[in-house]
mmCIF file of C-alpha atoms and ligand atoms in Angstrom:
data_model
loop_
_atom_site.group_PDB
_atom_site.id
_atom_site.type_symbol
_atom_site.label_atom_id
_atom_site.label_comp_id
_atom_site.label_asym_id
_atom_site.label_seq_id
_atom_site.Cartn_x
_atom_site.Cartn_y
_atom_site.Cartn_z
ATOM 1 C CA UNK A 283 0.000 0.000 0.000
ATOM 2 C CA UNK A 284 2.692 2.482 1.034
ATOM 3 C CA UNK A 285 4.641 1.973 -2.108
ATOM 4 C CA UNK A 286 1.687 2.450 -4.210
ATOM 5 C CA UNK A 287 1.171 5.756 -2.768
ATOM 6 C CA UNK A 288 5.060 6.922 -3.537
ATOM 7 C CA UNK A 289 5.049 5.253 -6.819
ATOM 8 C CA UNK A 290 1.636 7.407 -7.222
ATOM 9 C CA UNK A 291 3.554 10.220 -6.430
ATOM 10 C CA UNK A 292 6.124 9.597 -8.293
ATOM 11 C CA UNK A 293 4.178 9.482 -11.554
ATOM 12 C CA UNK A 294 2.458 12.743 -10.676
ATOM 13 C CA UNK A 295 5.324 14.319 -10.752
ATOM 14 C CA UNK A 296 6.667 12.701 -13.657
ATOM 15 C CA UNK A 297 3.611 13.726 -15.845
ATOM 16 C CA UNK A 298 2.599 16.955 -14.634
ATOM 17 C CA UNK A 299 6.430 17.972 -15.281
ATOM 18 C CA UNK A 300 6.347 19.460 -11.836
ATOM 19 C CA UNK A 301 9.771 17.291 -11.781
ATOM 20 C CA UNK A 302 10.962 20.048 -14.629
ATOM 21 C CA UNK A 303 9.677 22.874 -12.742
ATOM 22 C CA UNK A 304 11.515 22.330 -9.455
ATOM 23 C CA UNK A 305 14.560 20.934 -10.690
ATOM 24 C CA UNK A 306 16.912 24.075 -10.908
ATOM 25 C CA UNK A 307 15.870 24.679 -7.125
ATOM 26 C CA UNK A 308 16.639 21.418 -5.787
ATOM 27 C CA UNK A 309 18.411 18.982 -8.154
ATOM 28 C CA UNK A 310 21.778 20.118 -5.862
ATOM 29 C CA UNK A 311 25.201 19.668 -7.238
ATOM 30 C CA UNK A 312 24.950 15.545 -7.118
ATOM 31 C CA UNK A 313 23.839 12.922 -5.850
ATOM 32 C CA UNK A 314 24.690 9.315 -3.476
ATOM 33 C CA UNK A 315 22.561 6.522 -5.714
ATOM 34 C CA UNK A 316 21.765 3.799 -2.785
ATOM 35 C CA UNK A 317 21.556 0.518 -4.292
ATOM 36 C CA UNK A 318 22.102 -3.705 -2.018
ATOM 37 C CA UNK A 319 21.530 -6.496 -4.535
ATOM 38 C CA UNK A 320 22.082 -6.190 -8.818
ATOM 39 C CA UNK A 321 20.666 -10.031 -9.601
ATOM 40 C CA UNK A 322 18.013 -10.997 -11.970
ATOM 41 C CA UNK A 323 14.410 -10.699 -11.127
ATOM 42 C CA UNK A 324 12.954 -13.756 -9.279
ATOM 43 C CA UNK A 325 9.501 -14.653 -9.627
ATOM 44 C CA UNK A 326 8.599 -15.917 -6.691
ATOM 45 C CA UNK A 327 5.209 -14.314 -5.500
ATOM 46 C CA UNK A 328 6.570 -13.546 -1.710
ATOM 47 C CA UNK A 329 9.549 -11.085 -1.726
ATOM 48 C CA UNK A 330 9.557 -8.731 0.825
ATOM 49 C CA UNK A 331 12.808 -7.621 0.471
ATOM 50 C CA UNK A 332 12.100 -6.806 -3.440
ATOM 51 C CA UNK A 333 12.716 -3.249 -2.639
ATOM 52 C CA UNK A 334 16.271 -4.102 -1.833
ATOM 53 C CA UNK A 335 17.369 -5.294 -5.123
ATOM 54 C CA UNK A 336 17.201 -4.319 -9.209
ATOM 55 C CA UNK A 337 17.722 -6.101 -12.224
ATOM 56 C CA UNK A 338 21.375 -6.129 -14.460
ATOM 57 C CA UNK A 339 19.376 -4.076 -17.080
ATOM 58 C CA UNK A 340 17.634 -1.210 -14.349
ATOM 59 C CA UNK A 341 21.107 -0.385 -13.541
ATOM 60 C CA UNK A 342 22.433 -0.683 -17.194
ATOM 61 C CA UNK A 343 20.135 1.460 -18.432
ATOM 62 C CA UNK A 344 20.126 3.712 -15.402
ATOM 63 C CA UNK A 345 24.186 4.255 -15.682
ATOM 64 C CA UNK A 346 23.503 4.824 -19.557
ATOM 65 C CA UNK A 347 21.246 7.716 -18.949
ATOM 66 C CA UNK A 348 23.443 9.267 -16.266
ATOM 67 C CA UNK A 349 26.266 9.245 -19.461
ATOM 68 C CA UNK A 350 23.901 10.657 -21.740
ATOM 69 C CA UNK A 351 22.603 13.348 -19.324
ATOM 70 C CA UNK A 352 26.266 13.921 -19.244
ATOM 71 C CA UNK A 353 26.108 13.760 -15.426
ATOM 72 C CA UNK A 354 30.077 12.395 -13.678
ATOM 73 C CA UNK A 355 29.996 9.356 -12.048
ATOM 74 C CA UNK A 356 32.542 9.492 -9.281
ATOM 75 C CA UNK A 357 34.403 8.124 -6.555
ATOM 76 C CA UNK A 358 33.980 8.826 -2.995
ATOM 77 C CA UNK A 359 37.133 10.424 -2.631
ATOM 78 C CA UNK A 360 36.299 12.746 -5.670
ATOM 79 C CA UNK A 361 32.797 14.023 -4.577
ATOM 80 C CA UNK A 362 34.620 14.649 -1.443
ATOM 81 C CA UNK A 363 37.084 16.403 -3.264
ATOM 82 C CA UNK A 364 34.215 18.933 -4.998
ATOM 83 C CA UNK A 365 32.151 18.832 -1.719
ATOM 84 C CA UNK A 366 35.338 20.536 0.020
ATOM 85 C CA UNK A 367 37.196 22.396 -3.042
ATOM 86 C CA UNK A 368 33.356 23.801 -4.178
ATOM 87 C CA UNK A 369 33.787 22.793 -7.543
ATOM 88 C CA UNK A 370 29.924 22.402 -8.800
ATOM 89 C CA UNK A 371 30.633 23.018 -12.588
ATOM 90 C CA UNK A 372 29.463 19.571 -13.590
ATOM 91 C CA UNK A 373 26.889 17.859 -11.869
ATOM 92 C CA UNK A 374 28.328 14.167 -10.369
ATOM 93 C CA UNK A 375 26.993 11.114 -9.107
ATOM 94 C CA UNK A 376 28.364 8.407 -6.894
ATOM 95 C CA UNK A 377 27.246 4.647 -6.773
ATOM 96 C CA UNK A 378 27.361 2.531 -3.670
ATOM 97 C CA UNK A 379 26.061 -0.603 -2.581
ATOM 98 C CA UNK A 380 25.511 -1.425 1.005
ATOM 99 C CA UNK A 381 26.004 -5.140 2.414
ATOM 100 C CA UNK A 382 28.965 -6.887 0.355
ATOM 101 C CA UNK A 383 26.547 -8.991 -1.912
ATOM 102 C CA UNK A 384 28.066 -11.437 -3.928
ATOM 103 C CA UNK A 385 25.816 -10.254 -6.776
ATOM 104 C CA UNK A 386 27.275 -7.052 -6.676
ATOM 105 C CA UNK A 387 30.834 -8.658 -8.289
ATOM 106 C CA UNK A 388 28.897 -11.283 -10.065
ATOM 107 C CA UNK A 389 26.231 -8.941 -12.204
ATOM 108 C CA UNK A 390 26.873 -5.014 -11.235
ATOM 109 C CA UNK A 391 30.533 -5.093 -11.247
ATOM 110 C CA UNK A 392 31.059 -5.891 -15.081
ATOM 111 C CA UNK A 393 28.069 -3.362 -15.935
ATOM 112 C CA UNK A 394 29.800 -0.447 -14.036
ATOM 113 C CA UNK A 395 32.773 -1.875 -15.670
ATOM 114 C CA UNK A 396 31.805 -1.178 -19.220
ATOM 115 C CA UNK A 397 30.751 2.028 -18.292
ATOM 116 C CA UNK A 398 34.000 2.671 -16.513
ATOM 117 C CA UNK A 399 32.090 3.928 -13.397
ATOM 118 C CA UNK A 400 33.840 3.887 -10.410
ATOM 119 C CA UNK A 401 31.534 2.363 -7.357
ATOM 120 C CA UNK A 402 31.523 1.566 -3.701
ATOM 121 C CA UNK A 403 30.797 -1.227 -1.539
ATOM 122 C CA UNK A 404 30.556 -0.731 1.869
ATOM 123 C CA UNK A 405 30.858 -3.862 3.858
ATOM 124 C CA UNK A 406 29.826 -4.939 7.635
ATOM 125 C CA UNK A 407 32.984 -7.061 8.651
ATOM 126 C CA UNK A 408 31.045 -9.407 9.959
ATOM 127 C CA UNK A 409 29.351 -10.825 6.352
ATOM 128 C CA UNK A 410 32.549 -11.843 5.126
ATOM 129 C CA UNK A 411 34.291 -13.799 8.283
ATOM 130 C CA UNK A 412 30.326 -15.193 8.601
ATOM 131 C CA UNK A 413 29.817 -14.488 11.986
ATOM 132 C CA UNK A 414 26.957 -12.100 10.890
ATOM 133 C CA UNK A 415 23.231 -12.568 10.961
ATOM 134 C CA UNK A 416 21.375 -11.842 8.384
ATOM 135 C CA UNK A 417 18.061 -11.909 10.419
ATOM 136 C CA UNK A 418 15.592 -10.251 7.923
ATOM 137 C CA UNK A 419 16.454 -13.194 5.185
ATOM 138 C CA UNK A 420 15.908 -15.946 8.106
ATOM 139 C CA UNK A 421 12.708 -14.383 8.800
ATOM 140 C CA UNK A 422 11.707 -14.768 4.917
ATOM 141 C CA UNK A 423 13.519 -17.857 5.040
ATOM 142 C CA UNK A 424 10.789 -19.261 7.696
ATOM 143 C CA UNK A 425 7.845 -17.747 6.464
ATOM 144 C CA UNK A 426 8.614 -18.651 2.404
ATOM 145 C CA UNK A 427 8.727 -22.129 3.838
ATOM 146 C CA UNK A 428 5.827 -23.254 6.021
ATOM 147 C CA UNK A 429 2.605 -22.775 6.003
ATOM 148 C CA UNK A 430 1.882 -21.304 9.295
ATOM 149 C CA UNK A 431 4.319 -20.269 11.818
ATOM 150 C CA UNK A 432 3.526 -19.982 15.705
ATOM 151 C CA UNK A 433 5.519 -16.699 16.955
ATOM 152 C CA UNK A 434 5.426 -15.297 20.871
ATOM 153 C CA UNK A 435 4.979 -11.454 20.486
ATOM 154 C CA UNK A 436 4.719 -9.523 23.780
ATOM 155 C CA UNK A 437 4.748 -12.795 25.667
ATOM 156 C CA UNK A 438 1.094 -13.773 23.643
ATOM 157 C CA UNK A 439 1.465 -17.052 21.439
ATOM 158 C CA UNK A 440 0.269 -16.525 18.021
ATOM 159 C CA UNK A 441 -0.315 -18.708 15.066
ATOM 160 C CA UNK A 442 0.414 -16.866 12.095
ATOM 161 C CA UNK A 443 -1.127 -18.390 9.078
ATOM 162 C CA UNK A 444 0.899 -18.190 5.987
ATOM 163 C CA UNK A 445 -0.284 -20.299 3.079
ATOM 164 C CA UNK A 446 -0.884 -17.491 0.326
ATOM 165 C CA UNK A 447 2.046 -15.108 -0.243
ATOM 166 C CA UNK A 448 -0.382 -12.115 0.708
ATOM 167 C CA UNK A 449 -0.702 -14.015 3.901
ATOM 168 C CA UNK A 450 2.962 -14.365 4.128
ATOM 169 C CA UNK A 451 3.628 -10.668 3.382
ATOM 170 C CA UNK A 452 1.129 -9.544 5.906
ATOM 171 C CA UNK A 453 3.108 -12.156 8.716
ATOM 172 C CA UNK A 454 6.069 -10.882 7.578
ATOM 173 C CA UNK A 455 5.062 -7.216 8.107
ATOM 174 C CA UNK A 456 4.072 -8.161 11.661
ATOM 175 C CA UNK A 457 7.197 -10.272 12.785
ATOM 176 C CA UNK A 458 9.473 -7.877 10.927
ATOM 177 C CA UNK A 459 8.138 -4.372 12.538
ATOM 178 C CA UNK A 460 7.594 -5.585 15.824
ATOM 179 C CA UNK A 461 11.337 -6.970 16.230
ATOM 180 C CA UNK A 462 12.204 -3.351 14.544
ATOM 181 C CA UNK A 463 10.708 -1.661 17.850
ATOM 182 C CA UNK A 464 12.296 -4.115 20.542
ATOM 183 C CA UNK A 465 14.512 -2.219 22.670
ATOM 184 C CA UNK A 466 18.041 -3.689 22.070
ATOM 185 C CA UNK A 467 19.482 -5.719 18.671
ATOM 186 C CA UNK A 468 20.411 -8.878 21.034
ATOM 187 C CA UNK A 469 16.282 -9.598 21.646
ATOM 188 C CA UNK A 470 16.143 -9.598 17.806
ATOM 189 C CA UNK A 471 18.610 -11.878 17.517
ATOM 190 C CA UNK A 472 17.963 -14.405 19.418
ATOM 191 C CA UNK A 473 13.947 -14.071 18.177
ATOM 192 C CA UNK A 474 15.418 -15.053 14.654
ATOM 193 C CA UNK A 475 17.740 -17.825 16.152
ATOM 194 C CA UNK A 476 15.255 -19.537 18.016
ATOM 195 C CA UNK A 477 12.492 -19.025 15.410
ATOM 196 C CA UNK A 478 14.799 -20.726 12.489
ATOM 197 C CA UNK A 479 16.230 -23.932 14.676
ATOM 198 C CA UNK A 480 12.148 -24.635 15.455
ATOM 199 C CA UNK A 481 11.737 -24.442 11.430
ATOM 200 C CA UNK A 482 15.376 -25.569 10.514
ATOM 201 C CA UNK A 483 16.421 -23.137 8.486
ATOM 202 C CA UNK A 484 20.344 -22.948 8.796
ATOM 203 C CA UNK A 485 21.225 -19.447 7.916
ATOM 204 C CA UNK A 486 25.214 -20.323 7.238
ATOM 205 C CA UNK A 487 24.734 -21.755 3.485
ATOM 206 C CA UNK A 488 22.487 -18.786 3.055
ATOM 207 C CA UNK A 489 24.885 -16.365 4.261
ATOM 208 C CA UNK A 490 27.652 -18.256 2.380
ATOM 209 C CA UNK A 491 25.975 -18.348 -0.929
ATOM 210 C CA UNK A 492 24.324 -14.279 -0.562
ATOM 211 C CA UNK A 493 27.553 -12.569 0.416
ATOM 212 C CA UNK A 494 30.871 -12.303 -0.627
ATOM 213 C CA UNK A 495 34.075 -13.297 1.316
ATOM 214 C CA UNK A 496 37.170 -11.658 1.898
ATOM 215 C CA UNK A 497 39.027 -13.089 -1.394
ATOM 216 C CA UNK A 498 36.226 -11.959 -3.390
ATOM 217 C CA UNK A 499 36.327 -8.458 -1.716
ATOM 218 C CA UNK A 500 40.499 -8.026 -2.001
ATOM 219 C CA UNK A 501 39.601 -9.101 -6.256
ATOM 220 C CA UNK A 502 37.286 -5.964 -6.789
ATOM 221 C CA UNK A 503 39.150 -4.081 -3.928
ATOM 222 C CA UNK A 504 42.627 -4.205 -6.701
ATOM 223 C CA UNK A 505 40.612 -2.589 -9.139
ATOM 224 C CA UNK A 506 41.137 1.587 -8.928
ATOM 225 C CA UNK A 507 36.928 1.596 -9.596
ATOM 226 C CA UNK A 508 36.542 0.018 -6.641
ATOM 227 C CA UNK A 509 35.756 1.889 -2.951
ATOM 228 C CA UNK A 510 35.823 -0.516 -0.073
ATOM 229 C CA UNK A 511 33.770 1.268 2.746
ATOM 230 C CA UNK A 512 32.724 0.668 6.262
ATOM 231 C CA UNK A 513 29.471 -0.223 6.845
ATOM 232 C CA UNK A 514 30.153 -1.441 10.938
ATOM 233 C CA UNK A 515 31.594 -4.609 11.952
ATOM 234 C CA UNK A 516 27.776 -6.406 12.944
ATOM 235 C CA UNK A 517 25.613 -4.147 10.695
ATOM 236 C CA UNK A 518 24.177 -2.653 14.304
ATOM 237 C CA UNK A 519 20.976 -0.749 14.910
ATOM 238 C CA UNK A 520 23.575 1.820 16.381
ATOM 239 C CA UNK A 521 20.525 3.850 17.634
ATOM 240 C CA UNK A 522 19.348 1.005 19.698
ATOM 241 C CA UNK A 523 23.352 0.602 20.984
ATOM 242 C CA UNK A 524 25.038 2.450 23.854
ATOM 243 C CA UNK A 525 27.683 4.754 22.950
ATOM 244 C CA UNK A 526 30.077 2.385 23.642
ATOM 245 C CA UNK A 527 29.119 -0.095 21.564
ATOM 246 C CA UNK A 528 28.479 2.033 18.500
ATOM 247 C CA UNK A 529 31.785 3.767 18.731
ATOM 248 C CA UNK A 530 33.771 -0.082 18.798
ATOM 249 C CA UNK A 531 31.395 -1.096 15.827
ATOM 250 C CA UNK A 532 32.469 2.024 13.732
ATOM 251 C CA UNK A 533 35.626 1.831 14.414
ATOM 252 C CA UNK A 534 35.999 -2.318 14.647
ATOM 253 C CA UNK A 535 34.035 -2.325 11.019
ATOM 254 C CA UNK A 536 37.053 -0.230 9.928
ATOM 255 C CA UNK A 537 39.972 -1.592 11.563
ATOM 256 C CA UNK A 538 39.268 -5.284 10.454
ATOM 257 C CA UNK A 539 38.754 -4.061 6.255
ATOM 258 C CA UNK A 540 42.109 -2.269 6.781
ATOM 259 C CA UNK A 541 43.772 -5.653 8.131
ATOM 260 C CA UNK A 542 41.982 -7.680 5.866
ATOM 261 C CA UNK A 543 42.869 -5.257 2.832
ATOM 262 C CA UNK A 544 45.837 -3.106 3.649
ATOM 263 C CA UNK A 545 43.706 -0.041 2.618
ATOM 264 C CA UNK A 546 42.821 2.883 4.434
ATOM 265 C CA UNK A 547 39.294 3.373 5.074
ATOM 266 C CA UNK A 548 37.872 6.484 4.758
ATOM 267 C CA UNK A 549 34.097 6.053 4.402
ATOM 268 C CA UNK A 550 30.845 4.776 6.048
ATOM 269 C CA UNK A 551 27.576 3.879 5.402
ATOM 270 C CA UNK A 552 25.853 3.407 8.782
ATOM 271 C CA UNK A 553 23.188 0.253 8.770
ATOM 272 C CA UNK A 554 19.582 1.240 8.978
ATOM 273 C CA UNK A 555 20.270 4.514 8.344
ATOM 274 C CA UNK A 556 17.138 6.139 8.460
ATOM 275 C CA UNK A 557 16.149 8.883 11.143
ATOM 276 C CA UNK A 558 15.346 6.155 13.826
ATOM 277 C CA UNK A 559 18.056 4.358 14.274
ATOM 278 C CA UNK A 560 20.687 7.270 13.103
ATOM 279 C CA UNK A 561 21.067 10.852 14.176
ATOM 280 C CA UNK A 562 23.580 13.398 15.633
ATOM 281 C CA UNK A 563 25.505 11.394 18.153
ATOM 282 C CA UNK A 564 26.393 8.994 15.447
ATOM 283 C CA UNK A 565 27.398 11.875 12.729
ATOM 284 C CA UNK A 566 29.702 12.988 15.917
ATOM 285 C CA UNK A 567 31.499 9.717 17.101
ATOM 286 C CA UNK A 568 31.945 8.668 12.772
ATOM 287 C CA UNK A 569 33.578 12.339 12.520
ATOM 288 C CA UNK A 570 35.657 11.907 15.585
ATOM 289 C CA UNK A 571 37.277 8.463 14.324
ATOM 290 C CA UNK A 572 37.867 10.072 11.452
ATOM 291 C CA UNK A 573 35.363 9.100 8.789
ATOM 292 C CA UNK A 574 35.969 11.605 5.853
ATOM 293 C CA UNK A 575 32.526 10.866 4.720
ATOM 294 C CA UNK A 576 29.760 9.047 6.520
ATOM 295 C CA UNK A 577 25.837 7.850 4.335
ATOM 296 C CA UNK A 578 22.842 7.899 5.585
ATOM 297 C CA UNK A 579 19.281 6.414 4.078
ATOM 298 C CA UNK A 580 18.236 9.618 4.513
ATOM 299 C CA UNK A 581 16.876 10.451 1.309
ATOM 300 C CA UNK A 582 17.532 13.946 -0.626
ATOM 301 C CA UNK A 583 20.986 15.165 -3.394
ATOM 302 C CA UNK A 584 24.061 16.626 -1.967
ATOM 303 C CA UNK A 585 23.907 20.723 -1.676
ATOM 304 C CA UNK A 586 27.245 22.625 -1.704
ATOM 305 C CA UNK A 587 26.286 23.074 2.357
ATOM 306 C CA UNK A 588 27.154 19.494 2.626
ATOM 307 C CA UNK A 589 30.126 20.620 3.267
ATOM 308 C CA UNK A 590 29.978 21.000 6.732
ATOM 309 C CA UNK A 591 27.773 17.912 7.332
ATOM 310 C CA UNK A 592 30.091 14.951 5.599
ATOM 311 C CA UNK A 593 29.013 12.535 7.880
ATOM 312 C CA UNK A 594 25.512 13.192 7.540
ATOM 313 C CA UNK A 595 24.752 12.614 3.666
ATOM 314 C CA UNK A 596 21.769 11.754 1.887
ATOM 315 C CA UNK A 597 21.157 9.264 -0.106
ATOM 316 C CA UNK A 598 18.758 8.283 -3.406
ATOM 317 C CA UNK A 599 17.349 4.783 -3.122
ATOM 318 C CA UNK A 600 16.978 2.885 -6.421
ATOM 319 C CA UNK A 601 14.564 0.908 -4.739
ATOM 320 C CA UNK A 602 13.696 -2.509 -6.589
ATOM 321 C CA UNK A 603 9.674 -1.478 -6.471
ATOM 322 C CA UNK A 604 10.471 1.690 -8.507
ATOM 323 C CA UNK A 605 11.949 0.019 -11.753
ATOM 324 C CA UNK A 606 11.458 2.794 -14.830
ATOM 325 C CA UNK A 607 13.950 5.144 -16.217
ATOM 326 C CA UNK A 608 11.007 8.092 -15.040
ATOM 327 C CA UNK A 609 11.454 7.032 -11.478
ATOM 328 C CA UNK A 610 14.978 7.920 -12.014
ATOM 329 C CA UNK A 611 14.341 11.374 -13.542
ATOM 330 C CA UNK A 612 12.286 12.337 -10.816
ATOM 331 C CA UNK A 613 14.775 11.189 -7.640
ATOM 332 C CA UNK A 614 18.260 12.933 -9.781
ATOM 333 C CA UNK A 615 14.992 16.035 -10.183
ATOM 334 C CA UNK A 616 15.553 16.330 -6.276
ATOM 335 C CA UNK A 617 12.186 17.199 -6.860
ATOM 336 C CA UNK A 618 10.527 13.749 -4.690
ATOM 337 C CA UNK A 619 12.808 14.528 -1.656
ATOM 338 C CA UNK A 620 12.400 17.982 -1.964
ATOM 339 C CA UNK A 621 8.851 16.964 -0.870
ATOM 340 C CA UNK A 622 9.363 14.742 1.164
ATOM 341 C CA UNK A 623 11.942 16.607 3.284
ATOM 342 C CA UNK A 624 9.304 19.878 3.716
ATOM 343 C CA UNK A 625 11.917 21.615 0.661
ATOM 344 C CA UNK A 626 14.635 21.705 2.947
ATOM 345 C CA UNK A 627 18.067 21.022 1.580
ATOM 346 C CA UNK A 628 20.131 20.056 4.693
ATOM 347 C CA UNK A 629 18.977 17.655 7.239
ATOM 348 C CA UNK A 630 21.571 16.713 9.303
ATOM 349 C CA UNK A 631 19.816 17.319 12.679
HETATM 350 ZN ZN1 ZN B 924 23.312 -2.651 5.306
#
């Protein structure tokens, strides 16, 4: 329902050219594109996480246009470089992909390839050496395979019945946002643990076949395209964390790529990083280890007073739901998070 409303939107401002209208005012001087997995399109009826992933040709076509637009697709380091040196004469974009998904070397890397675009990956440590949990593919995991599934929410037992995939959706929805609103990451955790060993799902081959490992990293890592970037060592709620805690998982996340890689790391990409779960005490502790640039899910384009909020940035999502070269017009427009952010430029607060 929600994302027929924004893809409503979206085509409003598409056809009414109100995307035209506003873009001089808020297109910015760039953008941070936002994308996780690049793998063909499944066609299984249950995908919640569809909005997470495009196809090979959405982001062929997608870097195509950005070349024909004549738009710069950058590195890291280089919008960094205009950010700071103010040099807006050509309008840039930077790609990044958030997770370390084995698709990502497998389908996007030889697309961005051809078009000689340089990208970023930011990767939680954890993905690679397998330690981490990938708790909202367990929880599909479960629900793609049974038919019902008995859950205990707020200490009630529920039987959640999941035979159709609108049924499974719905379940999903339920599980999914109430473990988003439990107090601390551990109680989600060990939710998703115990709920796959009742169903026996074992998330290791899952993990092991979605993500890629450190030889696969250090392969793309050698080529000069190629941004490694931090993305926290468990891919933490860090607003759910004490300070503590999110301060070792910055700076662990960066400390192990650096070992692992014998790069430096200079940027982030904080997990869930949407206005709940990041904010101002995590734009302070990623500036005080040092992070020369820290992304958010926050969505809106970079302004030349991004300057003095580099840890704060904005991102555009090109979400798997929104598939259409118009879609992408209208998020480079600035004109869709110009109204969704009230038609303020900054929002690093
Ligand atoms: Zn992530």
């Amino acid at each position: 329902m929600k994302s027929a409303i924004i893809r409503a939107s979206f085509d409003t401002l598409y056809r009414s050219g109100a995307h035209v209208l506003l873009r001089p005012f808020f297109e910015g001087v760039g953008a941070i594109v936002m994308l996780h997995h690049v793998r063909p399109p499944r066609h299984d009826e249950f995908q919640p996480n569809r909005g997470l992933e495009v196809s090979p040709e959405f982001l062929s076509e997608t870097l195509s246009w950005l070349r024909a637009q004549d738009i710069d697709i950058v590195s890291l380091d280089e919008m960094l470089r205009r950010l700071t040196e103010r040099e807006f004469a050509r309008r840039f974009v930077c790609i990044t992909f958030d997770d370390g998904y084995r698709d990502n070397k497998l389908f996007a890397y030889p697309i961005l390839k051809g078009h000689r675009a340089p990208f970023a990956v930011y990767v939680p440590t954890s993905f690679p050496e397998r330690r981490g949990k990938l708790w909202w593919i367990a929880l599909e995991t479960v629900i793609a395979g049974n038919d019902s599934i008995v859950v205990t929410i707020d200490g009630t037992e529920r039987r959640l019945a999941c035979t159709t995939a609108s049924q499974k959706r719905e379940a999903y929805d339920t599980v999914y946002w109430w473990l988003r609103g439990l107090a601390t990451e551990a109680e989600i955790h060990a939710f998703v643990d115990e709920l796959s060993a009742r169903y026996g799902v074992d998330m290791r081959p899952v993990a092991d076949e979605l993500c890629m490992d450190w030889n696969e990293i250090r392969e793309i890592a050698a080529d000069p395209l190629v941004t490694i970037g931090a993305h926290t060592d468990n891919h933490v709620m860090l607003g759910k964390a004490t300070e503590e805690t999110a301060r070792s998982e910055l700076k662990t996340g960066r400390d192990l790529i650096e070992a692992e890689l014998g790069i430096e790391v200079r940027h982030l990409a904080y997990p869930y990083g949407g206005r709940d779960l990041v904010g101002p005490r995590e734009f302070r502790i990623a500036s005080e280890l040092g992070y020369k640039t820290a992304v958010t899910t926050r969505p809106g384009v970079l302004f030349a007073a991004h300057d003095r909020h580099m840890t704060a940035l904005p991102r555009l999502s090109l979400n798997g739901e929104y598939q259409a070269a118009r879609y992408v017009k209208v998020l480079m427009s600035g004109a869709a998070t110009a109204l969704f952010n009230g038609f303020r430029r900054v929002d690093a607060a």
